[in-house]
Short mmCIF file of C-alpha atoms in Angstrom, two decimals:
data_model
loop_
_atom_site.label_atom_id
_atom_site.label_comp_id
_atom_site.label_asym_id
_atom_site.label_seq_id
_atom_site.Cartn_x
_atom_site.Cartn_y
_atom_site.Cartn_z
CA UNK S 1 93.43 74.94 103.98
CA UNK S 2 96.47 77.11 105.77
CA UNK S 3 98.54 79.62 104.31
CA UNK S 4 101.83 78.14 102.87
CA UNK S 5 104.75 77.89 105.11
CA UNK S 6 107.97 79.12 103.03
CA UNK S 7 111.09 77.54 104.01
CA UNK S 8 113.67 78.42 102.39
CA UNK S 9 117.17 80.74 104.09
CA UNK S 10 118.54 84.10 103.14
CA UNK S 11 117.26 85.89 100.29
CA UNK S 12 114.94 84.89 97.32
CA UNK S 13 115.03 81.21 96.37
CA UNK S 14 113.78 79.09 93.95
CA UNK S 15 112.82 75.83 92.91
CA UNK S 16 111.49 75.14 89.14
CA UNK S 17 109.56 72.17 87.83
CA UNK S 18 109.47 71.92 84.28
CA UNK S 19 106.79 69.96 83.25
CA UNK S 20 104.62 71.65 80.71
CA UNK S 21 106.12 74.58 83.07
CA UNK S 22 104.69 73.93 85.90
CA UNK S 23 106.56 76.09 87.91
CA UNK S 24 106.76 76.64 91.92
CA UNK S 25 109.11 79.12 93.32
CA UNK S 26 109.68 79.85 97.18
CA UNK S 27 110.52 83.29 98.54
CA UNK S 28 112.40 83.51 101.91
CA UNK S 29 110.86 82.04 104.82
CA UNK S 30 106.88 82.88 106.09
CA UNK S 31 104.62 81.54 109.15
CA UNK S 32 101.97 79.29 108.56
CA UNK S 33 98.32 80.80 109.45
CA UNK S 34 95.53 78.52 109.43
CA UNK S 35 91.87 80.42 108.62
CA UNK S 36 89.37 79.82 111.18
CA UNK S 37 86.71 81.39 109.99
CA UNK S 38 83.57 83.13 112.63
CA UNK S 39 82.25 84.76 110.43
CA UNK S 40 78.43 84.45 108.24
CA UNK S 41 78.11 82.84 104.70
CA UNK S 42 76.95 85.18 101.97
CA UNK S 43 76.16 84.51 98.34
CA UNK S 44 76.75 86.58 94.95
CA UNK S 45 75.36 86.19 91.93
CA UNK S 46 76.25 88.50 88.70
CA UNK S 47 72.03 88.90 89.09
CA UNK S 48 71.93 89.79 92.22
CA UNK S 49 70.03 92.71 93.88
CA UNK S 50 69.56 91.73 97.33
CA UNK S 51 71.33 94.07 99.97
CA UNK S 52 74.05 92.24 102.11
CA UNK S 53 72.31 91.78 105.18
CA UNK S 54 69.75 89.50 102.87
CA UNK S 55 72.68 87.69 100.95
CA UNK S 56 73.39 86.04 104.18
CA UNK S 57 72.21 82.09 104.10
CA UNK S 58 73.01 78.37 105.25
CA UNK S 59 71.97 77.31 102.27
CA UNK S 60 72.52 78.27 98.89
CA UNK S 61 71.27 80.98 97.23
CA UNK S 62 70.15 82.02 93.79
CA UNK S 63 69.80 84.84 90.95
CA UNK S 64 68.47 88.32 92.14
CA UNK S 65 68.20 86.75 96.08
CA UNK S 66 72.06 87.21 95.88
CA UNK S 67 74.10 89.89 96.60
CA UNK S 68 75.92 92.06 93.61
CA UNK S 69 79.93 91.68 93.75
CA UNK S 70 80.28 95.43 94.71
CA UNK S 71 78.27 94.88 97.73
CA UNK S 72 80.35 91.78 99.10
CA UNK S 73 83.89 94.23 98.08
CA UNK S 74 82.29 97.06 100.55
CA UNK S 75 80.71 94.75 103.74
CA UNK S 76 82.80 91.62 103.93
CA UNK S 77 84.16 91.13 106.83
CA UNK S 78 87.51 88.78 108.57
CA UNK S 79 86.22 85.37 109.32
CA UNK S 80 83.35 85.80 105.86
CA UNK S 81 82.91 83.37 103.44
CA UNK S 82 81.28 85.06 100.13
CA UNK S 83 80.12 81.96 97.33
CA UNK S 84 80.47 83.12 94.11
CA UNK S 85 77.64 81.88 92.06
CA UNK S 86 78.60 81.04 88.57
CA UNK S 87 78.23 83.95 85.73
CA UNK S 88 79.74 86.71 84.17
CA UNK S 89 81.06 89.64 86.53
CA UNK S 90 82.54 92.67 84.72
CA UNK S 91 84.39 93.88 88.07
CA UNK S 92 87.46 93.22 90.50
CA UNK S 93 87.11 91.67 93.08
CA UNK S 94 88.63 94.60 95.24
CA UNK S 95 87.95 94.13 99.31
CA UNK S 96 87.36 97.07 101.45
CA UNK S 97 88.92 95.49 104.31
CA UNK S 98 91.50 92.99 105.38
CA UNK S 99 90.30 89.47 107.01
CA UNK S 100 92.84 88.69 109.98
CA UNK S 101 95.15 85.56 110.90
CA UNK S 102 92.46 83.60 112.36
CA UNK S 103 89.49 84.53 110.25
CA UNK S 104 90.37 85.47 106.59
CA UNK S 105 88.12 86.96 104.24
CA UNK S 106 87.26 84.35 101.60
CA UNK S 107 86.11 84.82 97.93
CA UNK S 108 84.86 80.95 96.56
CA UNK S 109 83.36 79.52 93.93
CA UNK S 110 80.11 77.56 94.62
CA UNK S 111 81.29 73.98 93.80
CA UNK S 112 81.63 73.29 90.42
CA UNK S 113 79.85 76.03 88.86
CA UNK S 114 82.44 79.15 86.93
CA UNK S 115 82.59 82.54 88.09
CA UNK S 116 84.06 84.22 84.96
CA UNK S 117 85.45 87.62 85.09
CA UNK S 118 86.24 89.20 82.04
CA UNK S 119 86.83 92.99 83.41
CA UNK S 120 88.41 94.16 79.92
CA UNK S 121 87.94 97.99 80.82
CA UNK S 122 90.12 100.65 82.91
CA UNK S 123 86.75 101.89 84.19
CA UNK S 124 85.68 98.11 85.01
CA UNK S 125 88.68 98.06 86.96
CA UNK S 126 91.02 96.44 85.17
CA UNK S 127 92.22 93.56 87.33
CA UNK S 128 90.05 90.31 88.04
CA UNK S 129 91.81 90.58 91.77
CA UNK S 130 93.06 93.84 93.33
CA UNK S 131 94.07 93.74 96.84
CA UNK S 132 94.94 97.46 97.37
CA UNK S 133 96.54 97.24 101.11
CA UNK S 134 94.42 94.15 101.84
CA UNK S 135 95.54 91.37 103.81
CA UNK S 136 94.26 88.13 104.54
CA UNK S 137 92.18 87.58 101.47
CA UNK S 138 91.41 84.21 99.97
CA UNK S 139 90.25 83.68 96.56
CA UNK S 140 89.27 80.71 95.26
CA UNK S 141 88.41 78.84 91.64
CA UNK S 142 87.79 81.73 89.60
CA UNK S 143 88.44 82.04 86.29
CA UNK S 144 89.68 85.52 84.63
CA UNK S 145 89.61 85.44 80.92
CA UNK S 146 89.86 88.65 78.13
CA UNK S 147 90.73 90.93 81.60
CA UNK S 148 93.19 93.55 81.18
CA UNK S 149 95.05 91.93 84.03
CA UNK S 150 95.22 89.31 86.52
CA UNK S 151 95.62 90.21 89.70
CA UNK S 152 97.27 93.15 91.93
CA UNK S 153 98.76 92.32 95.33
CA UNK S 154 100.16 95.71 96.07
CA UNK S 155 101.02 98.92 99.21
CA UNK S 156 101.37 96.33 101.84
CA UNK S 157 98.85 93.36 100.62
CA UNK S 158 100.13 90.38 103.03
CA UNK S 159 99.26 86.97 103.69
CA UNK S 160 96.94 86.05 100.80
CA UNK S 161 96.24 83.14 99.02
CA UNK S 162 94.98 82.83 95.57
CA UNK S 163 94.34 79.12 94.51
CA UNK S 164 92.88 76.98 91.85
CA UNK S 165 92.07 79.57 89.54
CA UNK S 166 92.48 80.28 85.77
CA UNK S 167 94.25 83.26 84.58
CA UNK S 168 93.85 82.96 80.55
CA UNK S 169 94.40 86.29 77.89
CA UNK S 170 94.75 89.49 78.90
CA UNK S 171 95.97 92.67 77.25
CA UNK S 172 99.28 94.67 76.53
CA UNK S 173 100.37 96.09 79.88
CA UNK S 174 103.09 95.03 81.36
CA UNK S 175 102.79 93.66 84.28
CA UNK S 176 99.73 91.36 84.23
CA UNK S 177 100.38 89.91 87.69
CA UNK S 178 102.07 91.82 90.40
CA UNK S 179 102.81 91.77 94.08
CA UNK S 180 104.37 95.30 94.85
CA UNK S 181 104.55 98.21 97.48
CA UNK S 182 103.56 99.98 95.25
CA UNK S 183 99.51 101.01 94.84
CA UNK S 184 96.97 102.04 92.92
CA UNK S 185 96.24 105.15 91.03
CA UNK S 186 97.87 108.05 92.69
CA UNK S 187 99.11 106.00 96.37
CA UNK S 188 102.70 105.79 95.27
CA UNK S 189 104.74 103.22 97.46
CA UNK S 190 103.83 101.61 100.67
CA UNK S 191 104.75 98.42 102.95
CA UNK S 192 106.65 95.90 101.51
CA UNK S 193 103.86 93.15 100.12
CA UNK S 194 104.66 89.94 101.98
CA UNK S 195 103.92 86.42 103.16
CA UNK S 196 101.40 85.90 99.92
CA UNK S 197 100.59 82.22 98.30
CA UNK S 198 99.31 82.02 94.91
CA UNK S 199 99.26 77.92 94.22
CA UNK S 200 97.36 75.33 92.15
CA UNK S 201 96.62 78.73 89.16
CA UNK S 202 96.53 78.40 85.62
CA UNK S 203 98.27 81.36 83.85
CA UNK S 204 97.89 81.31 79.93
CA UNK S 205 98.05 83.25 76.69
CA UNK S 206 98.86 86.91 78.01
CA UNK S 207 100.39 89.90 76.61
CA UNK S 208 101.69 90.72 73.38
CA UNK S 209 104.71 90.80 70.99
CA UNK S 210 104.15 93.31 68.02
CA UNK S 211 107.12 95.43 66.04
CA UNK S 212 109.42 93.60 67.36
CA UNK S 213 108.46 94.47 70.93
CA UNK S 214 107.12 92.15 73.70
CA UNK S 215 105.42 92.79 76.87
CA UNK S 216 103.17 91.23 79.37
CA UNK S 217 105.06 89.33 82.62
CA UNK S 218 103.33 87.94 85.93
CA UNK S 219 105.82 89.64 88.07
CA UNK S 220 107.19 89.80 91.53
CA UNK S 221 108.38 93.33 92.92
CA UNK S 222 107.71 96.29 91.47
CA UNK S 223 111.18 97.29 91.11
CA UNK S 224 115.06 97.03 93.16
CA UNK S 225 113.98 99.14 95.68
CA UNK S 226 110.31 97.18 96.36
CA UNK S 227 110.59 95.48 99.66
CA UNK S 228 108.30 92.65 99.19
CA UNK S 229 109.14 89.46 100.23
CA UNK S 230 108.67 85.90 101.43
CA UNK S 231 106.05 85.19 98.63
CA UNK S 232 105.24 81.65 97.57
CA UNK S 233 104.52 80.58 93.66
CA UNK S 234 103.53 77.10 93.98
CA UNK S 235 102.09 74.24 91.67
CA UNK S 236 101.37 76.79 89.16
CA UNK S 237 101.37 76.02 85.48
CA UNK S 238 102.44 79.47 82.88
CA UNK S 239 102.91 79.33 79.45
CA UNK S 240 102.39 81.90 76.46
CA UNK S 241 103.60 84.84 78.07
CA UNK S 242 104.57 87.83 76.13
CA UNK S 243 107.69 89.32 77.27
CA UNK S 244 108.22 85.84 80.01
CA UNK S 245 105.92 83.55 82.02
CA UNK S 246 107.29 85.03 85.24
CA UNK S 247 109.51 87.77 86.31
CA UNK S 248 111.24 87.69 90.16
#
């Protein structure tokens, strides 16, 4: 599967579909990149124990002979494939490093089975995805349900793709998706976040309206100034947001 190429001239565009909202929207133009990955196959498992070098396998792997999430965020590596085995996980998935053009980091689902993340604390980690300055990350066919929020592409995140996952319920905050310069905790602003494609995603039932106020948007930019760009929405279906499905 490549990265999306964006065509579309000068400035933010956008294209809407509204069928049960599905919704795509196209951001300036991008260059395709198609993952080639060299790297090993390593398994996870909310049970496992194993230490990385022994989550590496061929063929599947199971339980405690898997690797815990926190050790495929510290040691994957660009061309990796990490299989998440179906279960609960109560943290992000939150790479240490960036994957490259030719050999992305990817973050899968093991066939059919559900990885569920439900990461409903601050101290958890509060989004399902955060790619902190991370580029070239894949992640596939999760599903994120009760977190605080969905993902965080932020301080220069470029040329991800998240795909064919489920976004449903999350809490208050405002913006429960976001692609930003800005990062985490105390990083302030950074790069421009750019060339990202999040297609084929469920986003459902998120944020809140209460005293007459409303909040909760999947949102793009963090703000006038935010120089992010040439970011894809595509094939994505939204509906019950709190303050709107989608902000640009």
């Amino acid at each position: 599967m490549s990265f999306r190429a964006a065509l579309s001239g000068g400035g933010r565009s956008g294209r809407w579909i509204l069928a049960g909202l599905v919704f795509s929207l196209v951001s300036a133009g991008s260059t395709a990149v198609t993952p080639m990955s060299q790297g090993g196959s390593y398994w996870v498992s909310p049970a496992g124990q194993a230490p990385w070098s022994e989550a590496r396998s061929g063929t599947p792997l199971f339980g405690t002979a898997c690797a815990p999430l926190s050790a495929a965020n510290a040691n994957a590596m660009a061309g990796d494939t990490v299989y998440l085995r179906g279960g609960t996980y109560d943290s992000s998935i939150a790479p240490a490093h960036s994957g490259t053009r030719e050999s992305p980091i990817t973050f899968t689902r093991h066939l059919s089975e559900t990885p569920l993340f439900i990461v409903d604390t601050e101290a958890k980690g509060r989004w399902a995805i955060r790619l902190d300055g991370r580029s070239f990350i894949r992640v596939i066919g999760l599903v994120s349900r009760g977190s605080l929020a969905f993902f965080w592409i932020g301080y220069g995140s470029s040329y991800n793709e998240i795909a064919h996952c489920t976004f449903d319920r999350s809490s208050h905050i405002y913006s429960l998706g976001l692609i930003s310069n800005l990062g985490t905790g105390l990083r302030g602003e950074g790069q421009g976040s750019n060339h990202n494609w999040l297609h084929h995603n469920v986003f459902s039932r998120y944020g809140s309206v209460s005293g007459g106020n409303d909040s909760g948007t999947v949102r793009i930019s963090g703000g006038k100034a935010d120089p992010s760009a040439h970011n894809t929405f595509e094939d994505n279906v939204f509906f019950y947001g709190g303050h709107d499905n989608l902000d640009v």
